[in-house]
Every structure is written in structure tokens, then in C-alpha cells.
Coordinates of C-alpha atoms and ligand atoms in Angstrom, one line a residue:
Chain S
M1 CA -14.7 -2.6 -30.8
K2 CA -13.1 -1.0 -28.0
K3 CA -9.9 -3.0 -28.2
A4 CA -9.4 -2.5 -31.4
A5 CA -9.9 1.6 -30.4
L6 CA -7.3 1.5 -28.0
L7 CA -4.4 -0.7 -30.5
I8 CA -5.4 2.4 -33.0
L9 CA -4.7 5.1 -30.6
A10 CA -1.4 3.3 -29.8
V11 CA -0.3 3.1 -33.1
T12 CA -1.2 6.1 -33.9
V13 CA 0.7 7.5 -30.1
I14 CA 4.0 5.6 -31.8
S15 CA 4.2 7.0 -35.3
G16 CA 3.1 11.0 -34.3
G17 CA 5.9 10.7 -32.1
L18 CA 8.1 9.2 -34.8
L19 CA 6.8 11.9 -37.1
L20 CA 7.2 15.0 -34.8
T21 CA 11.1 14.5 -34.8
A22 CA 10.9 15.5 -38.5
Y23 CA 9.2 18.3 -37.9
I24 CA 10.1 20.1 -34.7
E25 CA 13.5 21.2 -34.7
N26 CA 13.2 23.1 -31.5
Q27 CA 15.6 20.9 -28.9
Y28 CA 14.2 21.5 -26.0
F29 CA 10.8 20.5 -26.4
Y30 CA 12.2 16.7 -26.5
F31 CA 14.2 17.8 -23.7
S32 CA 11.1 19.0 -21.7
T33 CA 8.6 16.0 -23.1
Y34 CA 11.1 13.4 -22.5
I35 CA 10.7 14.2 -18.4
V36 CA 7.0 14.1 -19.0
L37 CA 7.0 10.3 -21.0
Q38 CA 9.7 9.4 -18.3
Y39 CA 7.0 10.2 -15.9
I40 CA 4.2 8.2 -17.7
I41 CA 6.0 5.0 -17.7
L42 CA 6.7 5.6 -14.1
A43 CA 3.2 6.3 -13.2
T44 CA 2.3 3.5 -14.6
A45 CA 4.4 1.5 -13.7
W46 CA 3.4 2.8 -9.9
N47 CA -0.1 2.6 -10.4
I48 CA -0.2 -1.5 -10.8
L49 CA 1.2 -2.3 -7.7
G50 CA 0.0 1.5 -5.9
G51 CA -3.3 1.2 -7.7
Y52 CA -4.6 -2.2 -8.7
T53 CA -3.0 -4.1 -5.8
G54 CA -3.1 -1.8 -3.2
Y55 CA 0.7 -1.4 -2.1
V56 CA 1.9 2.2 -1.8
N57 CA 5.7 2.4 -2.8
F58 CA 8.4 4.7 -1.7
G59 CA 10.5 3.0 -3.5
T60 CA 10.4 4.8 -7.3
G61 CA 13.8 6.7 -6.9
A62 CA 15.4 2.9 -6.2
Y63 CA 14.0 0.5 -9.2
F64 CA 14.4 4.0 -11.4
G65 CA 18.2 4.7 -10.4
L66 CA 19.3 1.1 -10.3
G67 CA 18.1 1.0 -14.2
A68 CA 19.8 3.8 -14.6
Y69 CA 23.0 3.1 -12.9
T70 CA 22.5 -0.4 -14.4
A71 CA 22.6 1.1 -18.3
G72 CA 25.1 4.0 -17.1
Y73 CA 27.9 0.8 -15.7
L74 CA 27.2 -1.2 -19.0
I75 CA 27.6 2.1 -21.7
T76 CA 30.9 3.4 -19.6
N77 CA 32.4 -0.3 -19.8
F78 CA 30.5 -1.7 -22.8
N79 CA 29.3 0.4 -24.6
L80 CA 25.9 -1.9 -25.1
P81 CA 23.6 -0.3 -27.2
L82 CA 20.3 1.4 -26.2
P83 CA 17.6 -1.8 -26.3
W84 CA 20.1 -3.8 -24.2
L85 CA 20.5 -1.1 -22.3
I86 CA 16.7 -1.9 -21.5
V87 CA 16.9 -5.4 -21.3
A88 CA 18.9 -4.6 -18.6
G89 CA 17.4 -2.2 -17.0
G90 CA 14.9 -3.6 -16.6
T91 CA 15.9 -7.0 -15.5
S92 CA 17.8 -5.8 -12.6
S93 CA 14.9 -3.8 -11.7
A94 CA 12.7 -6.2 -12.0
V95 CA 14.9 -8.3 -9.5
L96 CA 14.8 -5.7 -7.1
G97 CA 11.2 -6.2 -7.4
L98 CA 10.7 -9.7 -6.5
A99 CA 12.5 -8.9 -3.6
I100 CA 10.4 -6.2 -2.5
G101 CA 7.4 -8.6 -3.3
Y102 CA 8.2 -11.2 -0.7
L103 CA 8.4 -8.5 1.6
T104 CA 4.6 -7.6 1.1
L105 CA 4.5 -11.7 2.2
R106 CA 4.8 -9.5 5.9
L107 CA 4.7 -6.7 5.7
K108 CA 1.1 -4.4 5.1
G109 CA -0.3 -0.9 5.2
V110 CA 2.3 2.1 6.0
Y111 CA 4.8 -0.6 7.5
F112 CA 5.1 -1.5 3.4
S113 CA 6.0 2.0 2.0
I114 CA 8.4 2.6 4.9
A115 CA 10.5 -0.2 4.1
T116 CA 10.5 0.7 0.6
L117 CA 11.6 4.5 1.6
A118 CA 14.3 2.4 3.6
M119 CA 15.4 0.2 0.4
S120 CA 15.7 3.8 -1.3
I121 CA 18.5 4.7 1.0
V122 CA 20.0 1.9 0.9
I123 CA 20.3 1.9 -3.0
A124 CA 21.6 5.7 -2.9
T125 CA 24.1 4.6 -0.2
L126 CA 25.3 1.7 -2.1
I127 CA 25.5 3.3 -5.5
I128 CA 27.6 6.5 -3.3
N129 CA 30.1 4.0 -2.1
T130 CA 30.6 1.7 -5.1
P131 CA 33.9 3.6 -7.4
A132 CA 32.6 1.4 -10.8
L133 CA 29.2 3.5 -10.6
G134 CA 31.2 6.6 -9.9
G135 CA 30.2 7.4 -5.9
A136 CA 29.5 10.4 -4.4
K137 CA 31.3 11.9 -7.7
G138 CA 28.9 10.6 -10.4
M139 CA 29.7 9.7 -13.6
Y140 CA 29.8 11.6 -17.2
I141 CA 28.3 9.8 -20.3
L142 CA 28.6 10.1 -23.5
R143 CA 26.2 10.3 -26.7
P144 CA 26.8 8.3 -29.4
K145 CA 27.7 10.6 -31.8
E146 CA 26.4 8.4 -34.9
V147 CA 23.0 8.8 -34.8
S148 CA 21.2 6.8 -37.8
F149 CA 17.1 7.8 -38.7
F150 CA 17.0 10.9 -36.4
S151 CA 18.8 14.0 -37.0
N152 CA 20.4 14.1 -33.6
Y153 CA 20.3 11.7 -30.1
M154 CA 18.5 13.9 -28.1
E155 CA 15.1 13.0 -31.2
L156 CA 16.4 9.1 -30.9
L157 CA 15.7 9.0 -27.0
F158 CA 12.7 11.3 -27.5
A159 CA 11.2 8.4 -30.1
T160 CA 12.6 5.5 -27.4
M161 CA 10.5 7.3 -24.5
V162 CA 6.8 7.3 -26.6
I163 CA 7.5 3.2 -27.5
I164 CA 8.2 2.5 -24.2
A165 CA 5.6 4.6 -22.9
V166 CA 2.6 3.0 -24.9
F167 CA 4.2 -0.5 -24.3
T168 CA 3.6 0.5 -20.5
V169 CA 0.3 1.8 -21.0
A170 CA -1.0 -1.1 -23.0
L171 CA 0.4 -3.7 -20.6
A172 CA -0.9 -1.6 -17.5
W173 CA -4.2 -1.4 -19.8
F174 CA -3.8 -5.1 -20.2
I175 CA -3.1 -6.1 -16.6
E176 CA -6.7 -4.2 -15.9
N177 CA -8.7 -6.1 -18.3
S178 CA -7.3 -9.5 -17.3
W179 CA -7.8 -12.3 -15.1
F180 CA -4.5 -11.2 -13.2
G181 CA -6.1 -7.5 -12.6
R182 CA -8.9 -8.8 -11.0
G183 CA -7.0 -11.0 -8.8
L184 CA -5.1 -8.4 -7.3
A185 CA -8.4 -6.2 -7.1
A186 CA -9.4 -8.8 -4.9
I187 CA -6.1 -8.4 -2.1
R188 CA -6.6 -4.7 -2.9
D189 CA -9.9 -5.0 -1.5
D190 CA -9.3 -8.0 1.0
E191 CA -6.0 -9.7 1.3
V192 CA -7.9 -12.4 3.6
A193 CA -11.3 -12.8 1.8
A194 CA -9.1 -13.6 -1.4
A195 CA -6.5 -16.4 -0.2
C196 CA -10.1 -18.0 1.1
N197 CA -11.5 -17.7 -2.6
G198 CA -8.6 -19.4 -4.3
V199 CA -6.3 -16.2 -5.5
P200 CA -3.0 -17.3 -4.8
V201 CA -2.0 -13.7 -3.1
L202 CA 1.5 -14.0 -2.6
R203 CA 2.7 -15.0 -6.4
L204 CA 0.0 -12.4 -7.8
K205 CA 1.4 -9.7 -5.3
V206 CA 4.8 -10.7 -6.3
L207 CA 4.0 -10.9 -10.1
S208 CA 2.7 -7.3 -9.6
A209 CA 5.9 -6.1 -7.8
T210 CA 8.4 -7.4 -10.0
T211 CA 6.3 -6.0 -13.2
S212 CA 6.3 -2.6 -11.4
G213 CA 9.9 -2.7 -10.7
A214 CA 11.0 -4.1 -14.3
L215 CA 9.1 -0.7 -15.8
M216 CA 10.8 1.9 -13.7
G217 CA 13.5 0.3 -14.0
I218 CA 13.6 0.3 -18.2
A219 CA 12.1 4.2 -17.4
G220 CA 15.5 4.9 -16.1
A221 CA 17.8 2.9 -18.8
P222 CA 17.8 5.6 -21.3
Y223 CA 18.3 8.5 -18.6
P224 CA 22.2 8.4 -18.7
Y225 CA 22.2 9.5 -22.4
Y226 CA 19.4 11.8 -21.3
I227 CA 21.1 13.5 -18.9
S228 CA 25.0 13.0 -19.4
Y229 CA 26.0 13.7 -15.9
M230 CA 24.5 11.3 -13.0
E231 CA 25.3 11.4 -9.8
P232 CA 23.2 9.2 -6.7
L233 CA 21.0 12.0 -4.8
S234 CA 19.4 13.3 -7.8
T235 CA 19.1 10.1 -9.7
I236 CA 17.4 8.0 -6.6
S237 CA 15.7 11.0 -5.2
L238 CA 12.3 11.4 -3.2
D239 CA 10.6 14.2 -5.6
M240 CA 10.5 10.8 -8.1
A241 CA 8.8 9.1 -5.2
V242 CA 6.3 11.6 -4.4
N243 CA 5.6 12.3 -7.8
S244 CA 4.9 8.7 -9.0
L245 CA 2.7 8.8 -6.5
A246 CA 0.4 11.8 -6.8
M247 CA 0.3 11.3 -10.3
P248 CA -1.9 8.4 -10.2
L249 CA -3.7 9.8 -7.3
I250 CA -4.2 13.3 -8.9
G251 CA -5.3 11.2 -12.5
G252 CA -7.0 7.8 -10.8
T253 CA -5.8 4.8 -9.3
G254 CA -8.9 2.8 -11.0
S255 CA -7.8 2.4 -14.8
W256 CA -4.8 2.8 -17.4
I257 CA -5.7 6.5 -18.2
G258 CA -5.9 7.8 -14.9
P259 CA -2.1 7.8 -14.6
V260 CA -1.6 9.1 -17.4
L261 CA -3.6 11.9 -17.7
G262 CA -1.9 12.6 -13.7
A263 CA 1.6 12.6 -15.5
I264 CA 1.0 14.9 -18.4
L265 CA -0.9 17.1 -15.9
L266 CA 1.7 17.4 -13.0
S267 CA 5.0 16.8 -14.5
T268 CA 3.4 19.4 -18.0
T269 CA 3.0 22.0 -14.7
Q270 CA 6.3 21.1 -13.1
Q271 CA 7.7 22.1 -16.1
V272 CA 6.3 25.5 -17.0
A273 CA 7.0 26.6 -13.2
T274 CA 10.8 24.9 -13.4
V275 CA 11.1 27.8 -16.4
T276 CA 8.5 30.8 -15.3
I277 CA 9.0 30.4 -11.3
S278 CA 12.0 28.1 -9.9
S279 CA 12.2 24.5 -9.8
E280 CA 11.5 24.9 -5.7
Y281 CA 8.6 25.0 -6.6
N282 CA 8.0 21.8 -8.1
L283 CA 7.6 19.9 -4.8
L284 CA 5.2 22.4 -3.2
I285 CA 2.8 22.7 -6.4
V286 CA 2.6 18.2 -6.0
G287 CA 1.4 19.1 -2.5
I288 CA -0.8 21.9 -3.2
L289 CA -2.4 19.9 -5.7
L290 CA -2.6 16.3 -3.9
V291 CA -4.3 18.3 -0.6
G292 CA -6.7 19.5 -3.0
F293 CA -7.5 16.0 -5.2
V294 CA -7.6 14.5 -1.8
I295 CA -10.7 16.5 -0.8
L296 CA -12.2 17.7 -3.4
A297 CA -11.7 14.7 -6.3
P298 CA -10.4 12.1 -4.2
N299 CA -11.2 9.4 -7.0
G300 CA -8.9 11.5 -9.0
L301 CA -9.3 13.3 -12.4
V302 CA -11.1 10.0 -13.6
G303 CA -13.3 9.6 -10.9
L304 CA -14.5 13.7 -11.4
F305 CA -14.9 13.0 -14.8
Q306 CA -17.4 9.8 -14.4
S307 CA -19.7 11.9 -12.1
L308 CA -19.6 15.4 -14.2
L309 CA -21.4 12.9 -16.7
K310 CA -23.4 10.9 -14.6
R311 CA -24.7 14.3 -13.3
R312 CA -25.2 15.1 -16.9
T313 CA -26.8 12.0 -17.9
D314 CA -29.0 11.6 -15.0
Chain F
M1 CA -20.1 -42.7 7.4
A2 CA -16.1 -41.8 5.8
S3 CA -14.6 -38.9 7.5
L4 CA -14.2 -35.5 5.1
L5 CA -12.3 -33.6 7.7
E6 CA -9.8 -34.6 10.4
V7 CA -8.9 -31.9 12.9
H8 CA -6.5 -33.4 15.9
D9 CA -5.0 -31.8 19.3
L10 CA -5.5 -28.1 17.4
T11 CA -4.4 -25.5 19.8
K12 CA -3.4 -22.0 19.3
S13 CA -3.0 -18.3 21.4
F14 CA -3.1 -15.5 21.3
G15 CA 0.3 -14.1 23.5
G16 CA -0.4 -15.3 26.5
F17 CA -4.2 -16.5 25.6
S18 CA -5.2 -19.6 24.8
A19 CA -8.4 -19.5 22.1
L20 CA -8.0 -23.4 21.4
N21 CA -7.1 -25.7 23.4
H22 CA -5.9 -29.5 22.4
I23 CA -9.5 -29.6 20.3
D24 CA -10.4 -33.1 18.3
L25 CA -13.1 -32.6 15.2
V26 CA -14.3 -35.4 12.9
V27 CA -16.6 -34.1 10.2
H28 CA -18.2 -37.1 8.4
R29 CA -19.1 -36.7 4.5
G30 CA -22.2 -35.3 4.1
E31 CA -22.9 -34.6 7.0
R32 CA -24.4 -31.2 8.9
L33 CA -22.7 -30.5 12.1
G34 CA -23.8 -27.8 14.2
L35 CA -21.0 -25.9 15.9
I36 CA -22.0 -23.3 18.8
G37 CA -21.0 -22.0 22.0
P38 CA -20.7 -18.1 24.1
N39 CA -18.5 -15.8 22.4
G40 CA -14.8 -16.0 22.5
S41 CA -15.2 -19.6 23.2
G42 CA -12.9 -19.7 20.0
K43 CA -15.8 -20.8 16.9
T44 CA -14.2 -18.4 14.5
T45 CA -10.5 -18.5 15.3
L46 CA -11.0 -22.7 14.6
I47 CA -12.6 -21.8 11.1
N48 CA -9.4 -19.3 10.8
C49 CA -6.8 -22.5 11.1
I50 CA -9.0 -24.6 9.2
T51 CA -9.2 -22.6 6.2
G52 CA -5.4 -21.8 6.6
V53 CA -6.0 -17.8 7.8
L54 CA -4.6 -18.4 11.2
R55 CA -1.7 -21.0 11.9
P56 CA -1.7 -23.4 14.6
D57 CA 0.6 -24.3 17.2
R58 CA 0.0 -27.3 17.7
G59 CA -1.8 -30.0 15.9
R60 CA -3.0 -31.6 12.4
I61 CA -6.2 -30.7 10.1
Y62 CA -6.8 -33.4 6.8
F63 CA -9.2 -32.7 4.4
D64 CA -10.1 -35.9 2.6
G65 CA -7.4 -37.7 3.6
E66 CA -4.9 -35.1 2.4
E67 CA -3.0 -32.9 5.4
I68 CA -3.6 -29.4 4.9
T69 CA -2.3 -28.0 8.1
S70 CA 0.6 -25.7 6.8
L71 CA -1.0 -25.6 3.1
A72 CA -1.9 -21.6 2.1
S73 CA -5.6 -20.1 2.3
F74 CA -5.7 -20.3 -1.5
R75 CA -4.7 -24.3 -1.6
I76 CA -7.5 -25.0 1.6
A77 CA -9.8 -23.4 -0.8
R78 CA -8.9 -25.2 -4.0
A79 CA -9.2 -28.2 -2.1
G80 CA -12.9 -28.0 -1.7
I81 CA -13.5 -25.9 1.7
A82 CA -15.1 -22.7 1.1
R83 CA -16.0 -20.4 4.5
S84 CA -18.8 -17.2 5.3
F85 CA -16.7 -14.8 7.4
Q86 CA -18.8 -13.5 10.4
I87 CA -17.5 -9.9 9.7
P88 CA -18.9 -9.8 5.9
R89 CA -15.5 -9.1 3.7
P90 CA -16.5 -8.2 0.7
F91 CA -13.9 -7.0 -2.3
R92 CA -15.5 -3.2 -2.8
S93 CA -13.9 -2.4 -6.0
M94 CA -16.9 -4.9 -7.2
T95 CA -20.0 -5.6 -8.2
V96 CA -21.9 -8.5 -6.2
L97 CA -21.5 -10.2 -8.8
E98 CA -18.2 -9.6 -9.8
N99 CA -17.3 -11.2 -6.2
L100 CA -18.8 -14.3 -6.8
C101 CA -16.9 -14.6 -10.2
I102 CA -13.3 -14.2 -8.0
P103 CA -14.3 -17.8 -6.4
L104 CA -15.8 -19.2 -10.2
R105 CA -12.6 -18.3 -11.3
F106 CA -9.7 -19.2 -8.7
A107 CA -11.3 -21.4 -6.6
A108 CA -14.2 -23.3 -8.1
A109 CA -11.9 -27.1 -10.1
V110 CA -13.8 -26.5 -13.2
K111 CA -12.7 -24.2 -15.5
M112 CA -15.0 -21.9 -16.9
R113 CA -15.2 -19.2 -20.1
S114 CA -16.3 -15.4 -19.3
T115 CA -19.8 -16.1 -20.1
E116 CA -20.4 -19.2 -18.1
L117 CA -18.8 -18.0 -15.5
E118 CA -21.7 -15.0 -15.1
A119 CA -24.4 -17.1 -15.7
A120 CA -23.0 -19.4 -12.7
A121 CA -22.7 -16.7 -10.8
R122 CA -26.6 -15.6 -11.8
E123 CA -27.7 -19.0 -11.0
I124 CA -26.4 -18.5 -7.7
L125 CA -28.1 -15.2 -6.6
E126 CA -31.0 -16.5 -7.4
L127 CA -30.8 -19.3 -5.6
I128 CA -30.1 -17.3 -2.4
G129 CA -32.2 -14.4 -3.2
L130 CA -30.0 -12.0 -4.3
G131 CA -30.8 -12.1 -8.2
D132 CA -31.9 -8.1 -7.9
K133 CA -28.6 -6.9 -6.0
A134 CA -25.8 -8.6 -9.3
T135 CA -25.0 -4.7 -10.1
A136 CA -25.2 -3.7 -7.3
S137 CA -21.6 -2.5 -5.1
P138 CA -21.6 -4.5 -1.7
L139 CA -21.2 -0.9 0.0
D140 CA -25.2 -0.3 -0.9
L141 CA -26.7 -3.4 0.5
T142 CA -28.4 -3.8 3.6
Q143 CA -26.5 -6.3 7.0
I144 CA -28.9 -8.7 5.8
E145 CA -28.1 -8.7 2.3
M146 CA -24.4 -8.4 2.9
R147 CA -24.5 -11.7 5.1
K148 CA -26.6 -13.5 1.9
M149 CA -23.2 -12.5 -0.5
E150 CA -21.3 -13.9 1.8
L151 CA -23.0 -16.9 1.8
S152 CA -23.2 -16.6 -2.3
R153 CA -19.9 -16.1 -2.7
A154 CA -19.0 -18.8 -0.5
L155 CA -20.7 -20.9 -2.5
A156 CA -19.0 -20.1 -5.8
S157 CA -16.0 -21.7 -5.2
R158 CA -18.2 -24.8 -5.4
P159 CA -16.8 -26.4 -2.3
R160 CA -17.1 -30.2 -0.8
L161 CA -16.9 -28.7 2.5
L162 CA -19.0 -25.1 3.5
I163 CA -18.6 -24.1 6.8
L164 CA -20.8 -20.7 7.9
D165 CA -20.0 -18.6 10.3
E166 CA -23.0 -16.8 11.9
V167 CA -24.8 -16.0 8.5
M168 CA -28.4 -16.1 9.6
A169 CA -27.6 -13.2 12.6
G170 CA -30.1 -10.5 12.4
L171 CA -32.6 -12.3 9.9
A172 CA -36.2 -12.6 10.5
S173 CA -38.0 -15.4 11.6
S174 CA -39.6 -16.1 7.6
E175 CA -35.7 -15.3 6.0
L176 CA -34.6 -17.8 8.9
D177 CA -36.9 -20.6 7.5
E178 CA -35.8 -19.8 4.0
M179 CA -32.0 -19.8 4.4
L180 CA -32.9 -23.4 6.1
A181 CA -34.5 -24.3 3.0
I182 CA -31.4 -23.3 1.2
F183 CA -28.9 -25.2 3.7
H184 CA -30.9 -28.3 3.1
I185 CA -30.9 -28.3 -0.4
L186 CA -27.3 -27.7 -0.4
S187 CA -26.7 -30.5 2.0
G188 CA -29.0 -32.7 -0.1
Q189 CA -26.9 -31.8 -3.0
G190 CA -23.7 -33.6 -1.5
I191 CA -22.2 -30.4 0.4
T192 CA -20.8 -31.2 4.3
I193 CA -22.0 -28.1 6.0
I194 CA -21.0 -26.7 9.4
M195 CA -22.8 -24.4 10.8
I196 CA -21.9 -21.8 13.6
E197 CA -24.8 -20.1 14.4
H198 CA -26.1 -18.8 18.4
I199 CA -30.1 -18.8 17.2
L200 CA -30.8 -22.1 18.9
R201 CA -33.6 -23.0 16.7
A202 CA -31.8 -22.6 13.6
V203 CA -28.9 -25.2 15.0
M204 CA -31.3 -27.8 16.5
N205 CA -33.6 -27.9 12.7
F206 CA -30.4 -28.1 10.6
S207 CA -27.8 -30.0 12.5
Q208 CA -27.4 -33.9 12.7
R209 CA -24.5 -33.8 15.2
L210 CA -23.4 -30.7 17.7
V211 CA -20.4 -29.7 18.6
V212 CA -19.9 -26.8 21.4
L213 CA -16.9 -25.5 22.3
D214 CA -16.0 -23.4 25.8
A215 CA -13.5 -21.4 26.6
G216 CA -11.3 -23.2 23.5
R217 CA -12.4 -25.9 24.5
K218 CA -14.4 -29.0 23.6
I219 CA -17.2 -30.1 26.4
A220 CA -19.5 -31.7 23.9
D221 CA -20.1 -34.1 21.2
G222 CA -23.2 -35.2 20.1
S223 CA -27.0 -35.7 18.7
P224 CA -28.3 -32.4 19.1
G225 CA -31.1 -34.1 21.7
D226 CA -28.3 -35.0 24.5
V227 CA -25.8 -32.2 23.9
I228 CA -28.4 -30.0 24.7
K229 CA -29.3 -31.8 28.2
N230 CA -25.4 -31.7 28.7
P231 CA -25.1 -30.3 32.6
Q232 CA -21.7 -28.6 31.2
V233 CA -23.2 -27.1 28.4
E234 CA -26.2 -26.1 30.1
K235 CA -23.9 -24.1 32.8
A236 CA -21.5 -22.6 29.8
Y237 CA -23.5 -22.1 27.2
L238 CA -27.2 -21.7 27.8
G239 CA -27.7 -20.6 31.3
E240 CA -24.6 -17.5 30.0
Ligands
ADP401 N1 -6.5 -12.4 16.3 C1 -6.7 -12.6 17.2 N2 -5.5 -11.7 18.2 C2 -6.0 -12.0 19.7 N3 -6.7 -12.6 20.0 C3 -7.3 -13.2 19.5 C4 -7.5 -12.9 17.9 N4 -8.5 -13.9 16.9 C5 -9.4 -14.1 18.2 N5 -9.1 -14.0 19.5 C6 -9.1 -14.0 20.8 O1 -9.9 -15.2 21.3 C7 -11.0 -15.6 21.7 C8 -11.7 -16.3 20.5 O2 -12.3 -15.5 19.5 P1 -13.1 -16.3 18.0 O3 -12.8 -17.1 18.2 O4 -13.4 -15.1 17.7 O5 -14.5 -16.7 19.2 P2 -16.0 -17.0 19.0 O6 -16.0 -17.3 17.2 O7 -16.2 -18.1 19.1 O8 -16.6 -15.7 19.4 C9 -11.5 -14.3 22.1 O9 -11.2 -14.0 23.2 C10 -11.1 -13.5 21.3 O10 -10.7 -12.3 21.5
MG402 MG1 -17.1 -16.4 15.8

């Protein structure tokens, strides 16, 4: 029953998104909702390793950037079509996720987090020093002139992100309700107890990190076309790492809906602030919201709703 | 009696501190073995080495004829060794029932459907006397209920060898007898049990054989009556 309802929801969101492109002309709408969708994907992906498995990752920028630069390279050199870019971006970040997964073998807690932060810096430095990727100067990407089905390329990118976002959230739901997800929860709660109760800890952690990384890379693959000019420091940014960690925390890390709510709330607020005040305030907003939620609603929006519901029924 | 677990020359140090010194130990199939020793004598460390939580510096461990010395913990659990933790380690985001479903799904050799799994978990909880706590969070359990949950979860992997690390600490006398009765039932089902316990009455009632550790060395191994009269044991353990 619940499964059917969620399937209908997924189909509705996708067809709704596609329909929108027939009605909304204002290009700014697509430009700004693209970012919201991107963060729904990133926050959901982050939550698979961070929320479900308990490994706090500061490397979102690296996975995203690797996906974006893989795509950028393939566009400028081979002019590959978008679906291939998504496959390639996802694959390269999956490999990075695999490597990070093995790191969890030795590093726990804050040491793991610091390692992922260092990894971000390493990836950014590598790109800065690789002329084939534009180095520090960056790279320009031209959007294809011809677009079928949509009136322009931005609308195609928007529709693509809607589909990826729905797919990502569906995958998170699936993981949460599978034995894989329950194994991850056991690892998050107590790794030693999990192992002594038969949970193949290393295998599940590596799989979790790989899945999370792959999804972040997929989120990065359409980005070169979106941004048109890509350079390392803004593509692999700490802002992105902090955002995609803050969103699940604000929404609630326990279930798939938490990161979605957090991403919508936070990135919409940031978009509005960028237009009305200045983008300088974006990180400040995250900081204030994060501190507020940690103190007042440690289980995020989802936890807040649950306790309100409980109070009403009691 | 054939041996189920064999530990040869097991040695483990933490930094310069030697926690286990050349330990040899054989546990027979179906046996009820008591493992005693003063605090810090290395009992938990020995269990940690057997279950793959710690890697020994030297020595070998065999279970059912197969070497398990360097196996990952989850493989050792799947091979049929279950343990409880002296300091309880519940899965805190799950209910008591869900805690049991983890080993039932991941460690037990028989593959079951979700509904069968839950029924099996409930059965174990009933046996241990935690039936009414199935949907509770482990965080709401009392210390004693928490220990019972540790025991239930260890049973849920359907082990051939069950290692109990001070599960009876803090129990009242009547509960102690209840618990001992359960252990005798489990033993009757053919499960081999190693019991680490400070409560002498429980150990003496339960054990067919007693092994004593002191400062990382095995100082006695024999029938409970003989071991308890051993002057070295009296000095190390009872006279403390
Ligand atoms: N992970 C560890 N790191 C350092 N020292 C440890 C560790 N585990 C146990 N020890 C030390 O090893 C000794 C034996 O501990 P333990 O095996 O827990 O004893 P017992 O269970 O017999 O009370 C103690 O002195 C303890 O402090
Ligand atoms: Mg101990």
C-alpha cells in the first residue's frame, strides 16, 4: 500500500516536472530550482554514508567535482551526450567512494571526517595542476545548440535533474527498507556489536560509501552544461560540503524524507537570500539554522513533526 | 569428548602491558565451562581474541577443526560463535526485537523470511523473559533487562558456542536461579557454553570444568571442586 503510494508520488513528481517545462517560460525558475534539485541529490547521497552508516563526510565537493570534471573533459574532447556523461561521472566518483570506503576500515569519527576534507583539497589541487582540465583558469563548456523535446537546453537540464533526484530518493528509500539498510544502521549504532552479530561490516561500509559517492558524481555530471564556465575552487567548494551535511541534519538523518526537506528549506532560503541580500550570507544562514536545529530539534524537521504528532495524539 | 574450540599459545599485549600470556585452552563439544579470574586478568581480552574483535600477537585458534585466528568477526559469528558483551552494546536506534533480528538475519545459518524472523526473535525473548519488552527501545531498559537483551541477541545467531561475559552481574538471587535454569536448558539443547562470572555460586552450579586466569596466565584448569581448593587460585582469586 505504502509502496504503491510512493511509486505514484515518484511518477507524479517526474511527470509534473516535465509538464512544468511546457508552461513556465521564466528561465530564472529553471536556473534556481536546478540548484535545489542538485542539493536534494547531494543531501540524500550524503545521508547514505553520513546518516544511515554514521560516517560524517566532508568530501561532497570532491565527489561532485570529480563527476563534473569527468563530464567537462568528455564534453570538450569527445562531445559525448548527456546520458553518457552521467554514467561516466557516476562511475569515476564511485571509484573515489570505493577508495574512501576502505579508509573507513582504519579511520573512525572525526579522523575519518578530516581525511575526507583532505581528500577534497587533494582533488582540487590535482585539477588545478592538470592543463587538460583547464587548470586554475577553468574550462568553458558550450551547450549543444539543438535540443529536442524541450524549448531550450536549460529546460532539458532541469528535467534531467528532476529524474535523477527522484531516482536518488527512491534508492535511499529502498536502502532504508532493505537488510542492507538495517545492516548499515547496526554499523552506525555499534560497529563491534554489528560485526559480532554477523554483519559484514567492511563490505557494507564500502558499498555505502561507493553508492553515496556515485550519486554525488551523478549530481555533478550535468553541472558543466549548467554553469558553462567551470573552475576548481568554486566547483569543489567547502560550502557544498557544509550544505550537504547541514541539510540532512536539519531535515532529519533517520529517513529519506529528511534530507529532501532540509535541501528544499535550506537551498530555497539561500536562493532567496542571494537575490534579496547577498550570497555572502549563505553560509551564515546555514550556520544559524544548524545551530538552531542542533539545540532545539536534534532529530531535525522529521523528528519535530513526529514529536508534535505524538503530543497531539497523547 | 571431541574438542569444539582450541586455543594454542595465545598472547596479546597492549603497548608494553601483557594481557594474555601463552594461553592454551580446549573446550569440548557440549561442555559447560566456567572461566574465572580477578578483574583485569584477561578474560574479556581472551573473548575478544576468540571473536575477532582483537588480533592476538601470537597463537592460533581453531573452531570445529577450522582455523579462525585471522578471520573477520562476522565470519566467526557465522561459523557459530556468539558472545554477550560485559558492557552492553545495544543497537540503540532499533527496538529490542529488531536488535535480535540483526543476528537472526546476518549470522544464523538458516535463512528465514521476515515474518519467521520476528517469530523466532519473539520466541527467544519469551524464553529469556523479555517478551513484554519486544517493542521497547534498549535505552528504556533497566541494567538487568539490558543484560538479558545481550543474552537474547547472542542466542539469536543460533550459536554452537555461546560465550557469556558476566551476564549475571547485578541479578537478584531468584533471577540468578532463573538464568541458571535457562543456561541448563540451552546446554541441554547441545549448545557449548563458556561462562565468565564473578558470582561463585552461579559458576559452581553451572560449570563442569573451571579455568582460572590471573594476570594474563592460566593458573588452573580442572574440575570445579579441585580448582577451588587449589592454593594458587585461593591466593589469586579468592583471597583478594
Ligand atoms: N583495548 C585495550 N587497550 C588497552 N588495554 C586493555 C584493552 N583491553 C583490555 N586492556 C587491559 O587488559 C587487562 C585485561 O583486561 P580484561 O581482559 O578486560 O580483564 P577481565 O575481563 O578479566 O576483567 C586490563 O588491565 C585492561 O586494562
Ligand atoms: Mg571482563
